[in-house]
Tab-separated table of C-alpha atoms in Angstrom:
chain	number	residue	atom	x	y	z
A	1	UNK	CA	0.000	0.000	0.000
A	2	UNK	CA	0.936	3.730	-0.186
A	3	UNK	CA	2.778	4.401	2.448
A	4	UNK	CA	3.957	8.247	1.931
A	5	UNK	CA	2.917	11.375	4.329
A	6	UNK	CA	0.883	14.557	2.707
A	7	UNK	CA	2.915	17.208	3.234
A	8	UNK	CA	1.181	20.053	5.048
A	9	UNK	CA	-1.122	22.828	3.416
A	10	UNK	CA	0.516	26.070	2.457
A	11	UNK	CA	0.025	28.547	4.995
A	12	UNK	CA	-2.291	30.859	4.535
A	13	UNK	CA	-0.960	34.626	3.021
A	14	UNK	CA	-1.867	37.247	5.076
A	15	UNK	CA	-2.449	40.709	3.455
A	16	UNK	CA	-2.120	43.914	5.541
A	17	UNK	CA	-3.891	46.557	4.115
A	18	UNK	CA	-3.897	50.228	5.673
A	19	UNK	CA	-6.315	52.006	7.138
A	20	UNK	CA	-9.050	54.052	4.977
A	21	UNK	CA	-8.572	57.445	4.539
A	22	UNK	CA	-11.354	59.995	5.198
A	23	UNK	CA	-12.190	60.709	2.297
A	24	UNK	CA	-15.429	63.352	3.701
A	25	UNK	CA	-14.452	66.353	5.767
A	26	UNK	CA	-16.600	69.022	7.337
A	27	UNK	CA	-16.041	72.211	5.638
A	28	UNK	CA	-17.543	75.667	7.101
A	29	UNK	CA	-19.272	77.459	4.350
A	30	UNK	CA	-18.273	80.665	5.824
A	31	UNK	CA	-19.708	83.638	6.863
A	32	UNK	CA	-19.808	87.570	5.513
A	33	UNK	CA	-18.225	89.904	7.377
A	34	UNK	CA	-18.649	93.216	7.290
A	35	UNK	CA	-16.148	95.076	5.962
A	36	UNK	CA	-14.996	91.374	4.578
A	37	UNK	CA	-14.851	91.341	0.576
A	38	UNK	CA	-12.362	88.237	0.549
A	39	UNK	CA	-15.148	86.150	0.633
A	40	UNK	CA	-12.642	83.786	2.472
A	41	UNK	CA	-13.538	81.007	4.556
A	42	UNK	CA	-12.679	79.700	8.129
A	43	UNK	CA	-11.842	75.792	8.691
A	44	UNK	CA	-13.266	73.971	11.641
A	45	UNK	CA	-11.600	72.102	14.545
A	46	UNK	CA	-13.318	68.673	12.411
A	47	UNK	CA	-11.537	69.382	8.829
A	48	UNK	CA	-8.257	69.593	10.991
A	49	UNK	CA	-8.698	66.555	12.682
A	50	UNK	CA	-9.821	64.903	9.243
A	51	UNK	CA	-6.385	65.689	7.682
A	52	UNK	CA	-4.270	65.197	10.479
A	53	UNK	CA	-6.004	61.533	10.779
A	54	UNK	CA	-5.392	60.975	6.699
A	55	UNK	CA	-1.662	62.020	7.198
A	56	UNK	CA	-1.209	59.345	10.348
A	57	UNK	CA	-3.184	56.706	8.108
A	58	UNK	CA	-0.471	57.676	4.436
A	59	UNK	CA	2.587	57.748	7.116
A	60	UNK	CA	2.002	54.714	8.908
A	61	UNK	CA	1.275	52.685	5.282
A	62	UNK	CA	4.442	54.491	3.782
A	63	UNK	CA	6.279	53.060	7.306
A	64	UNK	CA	5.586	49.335	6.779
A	65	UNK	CA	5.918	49.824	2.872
A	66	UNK	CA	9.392	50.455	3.611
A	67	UNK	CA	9.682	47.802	6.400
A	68	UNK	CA	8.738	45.082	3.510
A	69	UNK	CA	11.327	42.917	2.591
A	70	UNK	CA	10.852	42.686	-1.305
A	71	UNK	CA	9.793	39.294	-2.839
A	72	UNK	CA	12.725	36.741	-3.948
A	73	UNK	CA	14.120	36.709	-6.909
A	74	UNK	CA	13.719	33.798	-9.223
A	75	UNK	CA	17.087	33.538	-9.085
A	76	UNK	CA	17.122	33.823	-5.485
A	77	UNK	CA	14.611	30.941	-5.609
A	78	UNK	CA	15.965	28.647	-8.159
A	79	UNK	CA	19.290	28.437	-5.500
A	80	UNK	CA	17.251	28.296	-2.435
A	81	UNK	CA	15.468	25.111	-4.048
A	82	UNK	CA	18.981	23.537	-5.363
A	83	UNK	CA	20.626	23.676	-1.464
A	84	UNK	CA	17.424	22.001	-0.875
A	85	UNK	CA	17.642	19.614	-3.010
A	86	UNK	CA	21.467	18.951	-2.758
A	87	UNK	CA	20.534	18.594	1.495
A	88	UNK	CA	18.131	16.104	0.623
A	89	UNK	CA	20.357	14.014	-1.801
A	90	UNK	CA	17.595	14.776	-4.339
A	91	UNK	CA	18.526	14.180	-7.911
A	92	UNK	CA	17.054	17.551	-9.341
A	93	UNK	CA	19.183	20.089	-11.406
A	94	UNK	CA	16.789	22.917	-10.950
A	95	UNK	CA	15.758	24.672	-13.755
A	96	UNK	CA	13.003	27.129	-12.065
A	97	UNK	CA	11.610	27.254	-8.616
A	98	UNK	CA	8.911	29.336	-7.042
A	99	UNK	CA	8.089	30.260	-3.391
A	100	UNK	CA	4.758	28.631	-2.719
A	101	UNK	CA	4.504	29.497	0.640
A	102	UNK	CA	5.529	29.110	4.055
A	103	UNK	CA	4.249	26.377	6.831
A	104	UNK	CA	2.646	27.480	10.308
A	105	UNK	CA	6.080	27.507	11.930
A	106	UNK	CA	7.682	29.501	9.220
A	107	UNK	CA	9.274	26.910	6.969
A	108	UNK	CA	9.591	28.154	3.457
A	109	UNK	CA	8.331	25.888	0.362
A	110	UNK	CA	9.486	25.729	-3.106
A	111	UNK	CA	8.240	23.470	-6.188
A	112	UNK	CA	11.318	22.960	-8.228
A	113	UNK	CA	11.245	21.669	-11.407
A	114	UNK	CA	14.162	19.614	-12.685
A	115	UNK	CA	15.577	19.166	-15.709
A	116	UNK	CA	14.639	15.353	-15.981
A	117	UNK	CA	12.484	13.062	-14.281
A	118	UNK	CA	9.678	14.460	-11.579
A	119	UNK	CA	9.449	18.323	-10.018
A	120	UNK	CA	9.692	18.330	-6.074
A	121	UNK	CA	8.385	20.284	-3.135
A	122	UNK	CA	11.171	21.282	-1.173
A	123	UNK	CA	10.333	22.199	2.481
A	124	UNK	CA	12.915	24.414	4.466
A	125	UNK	CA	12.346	22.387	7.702
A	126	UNK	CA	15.191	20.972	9.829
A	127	UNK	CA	15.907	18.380	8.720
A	128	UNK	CA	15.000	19.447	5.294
A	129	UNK	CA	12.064	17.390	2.959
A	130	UNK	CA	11.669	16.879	-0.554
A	131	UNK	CA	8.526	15.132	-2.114
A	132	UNK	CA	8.083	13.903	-5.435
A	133	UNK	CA	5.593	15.918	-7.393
A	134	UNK	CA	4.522	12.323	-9.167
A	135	UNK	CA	3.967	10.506	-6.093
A	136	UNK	CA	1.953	13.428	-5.033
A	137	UNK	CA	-0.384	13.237	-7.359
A	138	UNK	CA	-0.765	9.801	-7.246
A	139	UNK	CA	-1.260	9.740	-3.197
A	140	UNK	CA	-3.865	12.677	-4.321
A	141	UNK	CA	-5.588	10.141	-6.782
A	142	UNK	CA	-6.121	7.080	-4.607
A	143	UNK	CA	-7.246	9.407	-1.545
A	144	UNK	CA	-9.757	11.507	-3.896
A	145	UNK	CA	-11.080	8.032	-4.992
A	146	UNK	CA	-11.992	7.030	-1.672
A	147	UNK	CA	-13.731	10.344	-0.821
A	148	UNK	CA	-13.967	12.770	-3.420
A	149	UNK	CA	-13.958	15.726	-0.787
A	150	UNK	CA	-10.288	14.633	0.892
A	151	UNK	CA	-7.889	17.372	2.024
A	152	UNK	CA	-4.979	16.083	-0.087
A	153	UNK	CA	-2.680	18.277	0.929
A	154	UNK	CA	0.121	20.343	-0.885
A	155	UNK	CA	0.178	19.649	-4.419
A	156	UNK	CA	2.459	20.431	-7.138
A	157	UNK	CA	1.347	23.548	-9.446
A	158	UNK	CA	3.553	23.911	-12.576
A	159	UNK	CA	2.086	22.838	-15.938
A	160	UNK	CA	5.480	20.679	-16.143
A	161	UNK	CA	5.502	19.216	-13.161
A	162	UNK	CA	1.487	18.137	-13.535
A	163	UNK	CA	2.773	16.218	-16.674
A	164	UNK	CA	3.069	12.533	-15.056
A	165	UNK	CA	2.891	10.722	-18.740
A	166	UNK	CA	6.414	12.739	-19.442
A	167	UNK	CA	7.727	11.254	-16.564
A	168	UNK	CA	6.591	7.533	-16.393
A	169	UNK	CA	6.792	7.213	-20.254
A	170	UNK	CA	10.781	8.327	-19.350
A	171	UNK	CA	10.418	5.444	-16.851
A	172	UNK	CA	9.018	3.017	-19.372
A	173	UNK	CA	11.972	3.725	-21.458
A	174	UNK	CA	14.320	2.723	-18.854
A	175	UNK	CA	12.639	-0.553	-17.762
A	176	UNK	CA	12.296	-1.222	-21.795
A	177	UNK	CA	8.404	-1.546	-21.980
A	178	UNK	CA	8.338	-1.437	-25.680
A	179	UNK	CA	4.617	0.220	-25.986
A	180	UNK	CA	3.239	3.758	-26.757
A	181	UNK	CA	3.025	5.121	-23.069
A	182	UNK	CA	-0.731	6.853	-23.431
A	183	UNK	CA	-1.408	6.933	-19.621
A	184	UNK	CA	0.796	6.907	-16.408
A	185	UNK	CA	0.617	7.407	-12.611
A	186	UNK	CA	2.175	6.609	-9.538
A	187	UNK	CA	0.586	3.736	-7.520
A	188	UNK	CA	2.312	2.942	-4.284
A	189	UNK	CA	4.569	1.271	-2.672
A	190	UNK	CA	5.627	-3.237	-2.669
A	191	UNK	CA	5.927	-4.445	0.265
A	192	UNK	CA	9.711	-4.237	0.121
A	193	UNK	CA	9.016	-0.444	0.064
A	194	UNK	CA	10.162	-0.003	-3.477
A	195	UNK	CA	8.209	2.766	-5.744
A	196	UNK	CA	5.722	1.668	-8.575
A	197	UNK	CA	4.043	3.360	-11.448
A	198	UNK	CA	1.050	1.880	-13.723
A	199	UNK	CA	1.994	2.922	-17.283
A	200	UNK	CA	-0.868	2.098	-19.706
A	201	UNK	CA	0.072	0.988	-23.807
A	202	UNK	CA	-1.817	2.473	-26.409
A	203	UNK	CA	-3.595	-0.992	-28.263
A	204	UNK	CA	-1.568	-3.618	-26.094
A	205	UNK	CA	-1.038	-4.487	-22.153
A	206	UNK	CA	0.485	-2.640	-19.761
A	207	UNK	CA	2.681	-2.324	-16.859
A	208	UNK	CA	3.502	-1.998	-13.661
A	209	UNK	CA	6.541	-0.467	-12.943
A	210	UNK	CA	8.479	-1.448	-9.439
A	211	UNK	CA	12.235	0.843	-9.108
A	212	UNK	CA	14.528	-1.500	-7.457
A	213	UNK	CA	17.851	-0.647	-6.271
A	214	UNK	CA	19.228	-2.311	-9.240
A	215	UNK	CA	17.202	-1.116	-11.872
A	216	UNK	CA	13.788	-2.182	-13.056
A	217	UNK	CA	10.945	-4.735	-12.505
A	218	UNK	CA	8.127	-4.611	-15.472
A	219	UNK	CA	4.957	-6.913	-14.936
A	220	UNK	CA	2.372	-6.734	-17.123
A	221	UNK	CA	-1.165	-5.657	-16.551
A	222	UNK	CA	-2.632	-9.125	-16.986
A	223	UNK	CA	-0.096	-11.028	-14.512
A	224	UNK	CA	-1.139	-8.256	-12.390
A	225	UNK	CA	-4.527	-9.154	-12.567
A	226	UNK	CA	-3.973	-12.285	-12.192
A	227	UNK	CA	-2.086	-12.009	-8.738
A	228	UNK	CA	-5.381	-10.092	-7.431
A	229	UNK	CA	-3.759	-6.205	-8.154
A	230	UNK	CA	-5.609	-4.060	-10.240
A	231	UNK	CA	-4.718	-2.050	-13.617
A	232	UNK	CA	-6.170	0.923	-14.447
A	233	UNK	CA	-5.142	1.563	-17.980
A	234	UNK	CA	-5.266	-1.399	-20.004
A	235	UNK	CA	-8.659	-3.133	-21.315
A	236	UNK	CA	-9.568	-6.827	-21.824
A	237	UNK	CA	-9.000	-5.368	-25.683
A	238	UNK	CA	-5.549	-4.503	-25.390
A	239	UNK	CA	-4.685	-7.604	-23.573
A	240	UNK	CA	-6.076	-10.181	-25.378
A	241	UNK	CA	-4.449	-8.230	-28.569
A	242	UNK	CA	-1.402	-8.903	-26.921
A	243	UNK	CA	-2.004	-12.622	-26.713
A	244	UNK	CA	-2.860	-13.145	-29.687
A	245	UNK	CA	0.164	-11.395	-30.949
A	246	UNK	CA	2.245	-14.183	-29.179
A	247	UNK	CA	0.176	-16.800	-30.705
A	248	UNK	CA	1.730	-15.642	-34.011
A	249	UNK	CA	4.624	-18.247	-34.393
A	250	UNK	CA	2.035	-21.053	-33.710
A	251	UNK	CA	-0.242	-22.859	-35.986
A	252	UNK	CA	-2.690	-24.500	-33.306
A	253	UNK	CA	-2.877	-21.102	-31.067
A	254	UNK	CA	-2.599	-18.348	-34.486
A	255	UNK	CA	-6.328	-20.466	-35.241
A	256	UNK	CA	-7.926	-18.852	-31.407
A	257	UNK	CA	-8.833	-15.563	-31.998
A	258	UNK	CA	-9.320	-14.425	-28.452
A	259	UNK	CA	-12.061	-12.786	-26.843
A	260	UNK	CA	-10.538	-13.111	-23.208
A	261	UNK	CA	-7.460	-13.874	-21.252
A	262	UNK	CA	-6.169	-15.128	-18.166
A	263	UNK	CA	-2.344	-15.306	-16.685
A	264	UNK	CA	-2.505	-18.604	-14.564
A	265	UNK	CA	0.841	-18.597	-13.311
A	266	UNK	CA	4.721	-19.866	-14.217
A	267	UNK	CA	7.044	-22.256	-13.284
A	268	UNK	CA	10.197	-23.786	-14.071
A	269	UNK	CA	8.909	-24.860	-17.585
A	270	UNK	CA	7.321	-21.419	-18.149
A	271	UNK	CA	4.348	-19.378	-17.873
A	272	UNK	CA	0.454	-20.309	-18.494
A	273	UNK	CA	-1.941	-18.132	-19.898
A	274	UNK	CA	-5.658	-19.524	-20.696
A	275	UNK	CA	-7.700	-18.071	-24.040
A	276	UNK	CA	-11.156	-18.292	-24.732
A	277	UNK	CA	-11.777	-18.224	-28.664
A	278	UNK	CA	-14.242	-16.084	-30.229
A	279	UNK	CA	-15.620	-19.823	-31.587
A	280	UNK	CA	-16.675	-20.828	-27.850
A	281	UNK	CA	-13.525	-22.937	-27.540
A	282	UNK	CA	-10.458	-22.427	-25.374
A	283	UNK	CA	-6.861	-23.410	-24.254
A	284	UNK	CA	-4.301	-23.343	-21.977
A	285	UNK	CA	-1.089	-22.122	-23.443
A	286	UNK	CA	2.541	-22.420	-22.163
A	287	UNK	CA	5.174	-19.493	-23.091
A	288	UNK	CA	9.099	-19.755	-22.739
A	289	UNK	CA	10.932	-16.449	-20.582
A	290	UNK	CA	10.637	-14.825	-24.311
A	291	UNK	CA	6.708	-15.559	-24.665
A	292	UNK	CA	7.088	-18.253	-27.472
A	293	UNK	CA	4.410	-20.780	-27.649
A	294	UNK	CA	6.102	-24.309	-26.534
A	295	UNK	CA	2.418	-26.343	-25.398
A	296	UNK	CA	-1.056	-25.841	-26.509
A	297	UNK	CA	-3.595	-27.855	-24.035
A	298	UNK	CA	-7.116	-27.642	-25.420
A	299	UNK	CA	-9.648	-27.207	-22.364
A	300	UNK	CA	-11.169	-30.578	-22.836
A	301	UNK	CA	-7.891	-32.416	-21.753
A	302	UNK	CA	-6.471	-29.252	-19.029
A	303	UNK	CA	-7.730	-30.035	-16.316
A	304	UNK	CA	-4.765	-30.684	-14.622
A	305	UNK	CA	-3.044	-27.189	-15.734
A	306	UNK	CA	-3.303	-25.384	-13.169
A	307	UNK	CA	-7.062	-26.605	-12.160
A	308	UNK	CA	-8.253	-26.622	-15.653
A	309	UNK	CA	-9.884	-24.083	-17.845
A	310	UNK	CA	-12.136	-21.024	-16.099
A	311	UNK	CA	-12.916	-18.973	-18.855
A	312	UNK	CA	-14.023	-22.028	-21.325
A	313	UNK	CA	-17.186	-23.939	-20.640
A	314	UNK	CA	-15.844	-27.495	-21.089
A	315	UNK	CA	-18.556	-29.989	-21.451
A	316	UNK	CA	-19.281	-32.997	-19.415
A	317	UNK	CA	-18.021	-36.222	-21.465
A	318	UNK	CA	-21.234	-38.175	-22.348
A	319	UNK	CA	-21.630	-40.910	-20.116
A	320	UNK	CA	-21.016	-44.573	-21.700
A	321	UNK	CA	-23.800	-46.354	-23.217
A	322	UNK	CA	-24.894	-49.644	-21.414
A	323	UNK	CA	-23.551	-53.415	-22.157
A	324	UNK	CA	-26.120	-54.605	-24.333
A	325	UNK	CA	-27.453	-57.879	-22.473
């Protein structure tokens, strides 16, 4: 299961604004005089107080103006995210960074993006904490699903950072999925803690995706399945088009066009998948480590592959006819 934290929210911005000026004094109209051809007017103890108020109000707004630090640079930024990053023994060249915020106790974050693989949020905290912008969104996914309204948490921003297919289509490419990534996400975590992406094939099976310390694990969608996980991208199209490309090399399999598929297991002899034929017939087929066909079983003699045939209705031999007496 996923196992990662959400990072805390952004704090919230605070804007000081100053105080409203009065903008509506008292004004005497005056009074005639005689003697008095000016016409001139006298101001009251009010309009004085008025203006002397407005003039506290403009100084003490001028006062914190100045008191302001000015906002980062995004130069200032782009090296505050690479110590970050270099603190966390985060593989990220940073190639722009913005100041997102800061947390209640007045830990700066920055969403980085790198020039390859996933952007990060880098929190200022001691020690300091970087979080994959993929894995992210993928927590964000699987907690949305279970109740739309979830706080998710901090979230990456950046249009290039939002693009997960860029990044596990890169991953693809280093595991050698040979497919046209059209879907990707993060997933989780095995249960030997190691990172794994979904990466869905446009027209044939996909994959999961496991990082190990030495590289790559692919397993494809239909395995998956079969062990009881769960696929999101690939249909029971693309994967029995994937079968049937394997049946290719083989007379007595090329004849099944499949309509659905099943991964039974492997062994030392190699792996079983059954078909069920678009002609109500089926088969159990056995695949060497580079998926050519080395046994067809028909479902009427499987049944002791692997239990037999699920997907194939097999029917009951007819029962003898009697001795005539």
């Amino acid at each position: 299961m996923f196992k990662s934290s959400i990072l805390a929210a952004f704090g919230a911005a605070i804007m000081l604004t100053g105080l409203a000026p009065l903008t509506a004094s008292a004004q005497s109209t005056g009074t005639n005089i005689p003697g008095n051809t000016t016409g001139a007017q006298s101001q009251s103890p009010v309009d004085g107080q008025a203006i002397e108020t407005e003039q506290n109000a403009r100084q003490r707004r001028e006062a914190r103006n100045r008191a302001a630090p000015p906002p980062p640079t995004p130069a200032e930024n782009m090296a505050a995210a690479q110590a970050l990053a270099t603190a966390t023994s985060t593989a990220c060249q940073v190639t722009s960074a913005e100041l997102r915020g800061v947390t209640p106790a007045q830990e700066k974050l920055y969403e980085a993006v790198c020039a390859t693989g996933p952007g990060f949020v880098f929190i200022s905290s001691t020690p300091p904490v970087a979080a994959d912008c993929i894995l992210l969104a993928g927590q964000a996914e699987i907690e949305r699903a279970r109740d739309p309204a979830a706080d998710v948490g901090t979230q990456c921003v950046n249009p290039v950072n939002l693009d997960v297919l860029r990044v596990v289509s890169a991953y693809a490419v280093e595991a050698g999925v040979a497919c046209t990534p059209d879907q990707g996400s993060s997933i989780g975590r095995s249960s030997a803690g190691n990172l794994i992406y979904e990466v869905g094939c446009n027209g044939t099976d996909g994959y999961w995706l496991e990082r190990l310390p030495t590289g790559w694990k692919k397993t494809e969608c239909l395995e998956v399945v079969g062990q009881n996980g769960k696929c999101r991208f690939s249909t029971t199209a693309e994967q029995v088009a994937t079968l049937k490309g394997r049946f290719a090399g083989n007379a007595e399999a090329a004849a099944c066009d499949p309509t659905e598929a099943r991964y039974m297991g492997a062994n030392a002899n190699g792996s079983f998948y059954e078909a069920k034929c678009a002609d109500g017939k089926g088969f159990i087929v056995r695949f060497d480590t580079a998926y050519a066909v080395q046994q067809v079983y028909p479902c009427e003699t499987a049944q002791r592959i692997g239990g037999g045939c699920r997907l194939t209705v097999v029917p009951e031999a007819a029962a003898p006819a009697p001795a005539a007496q």
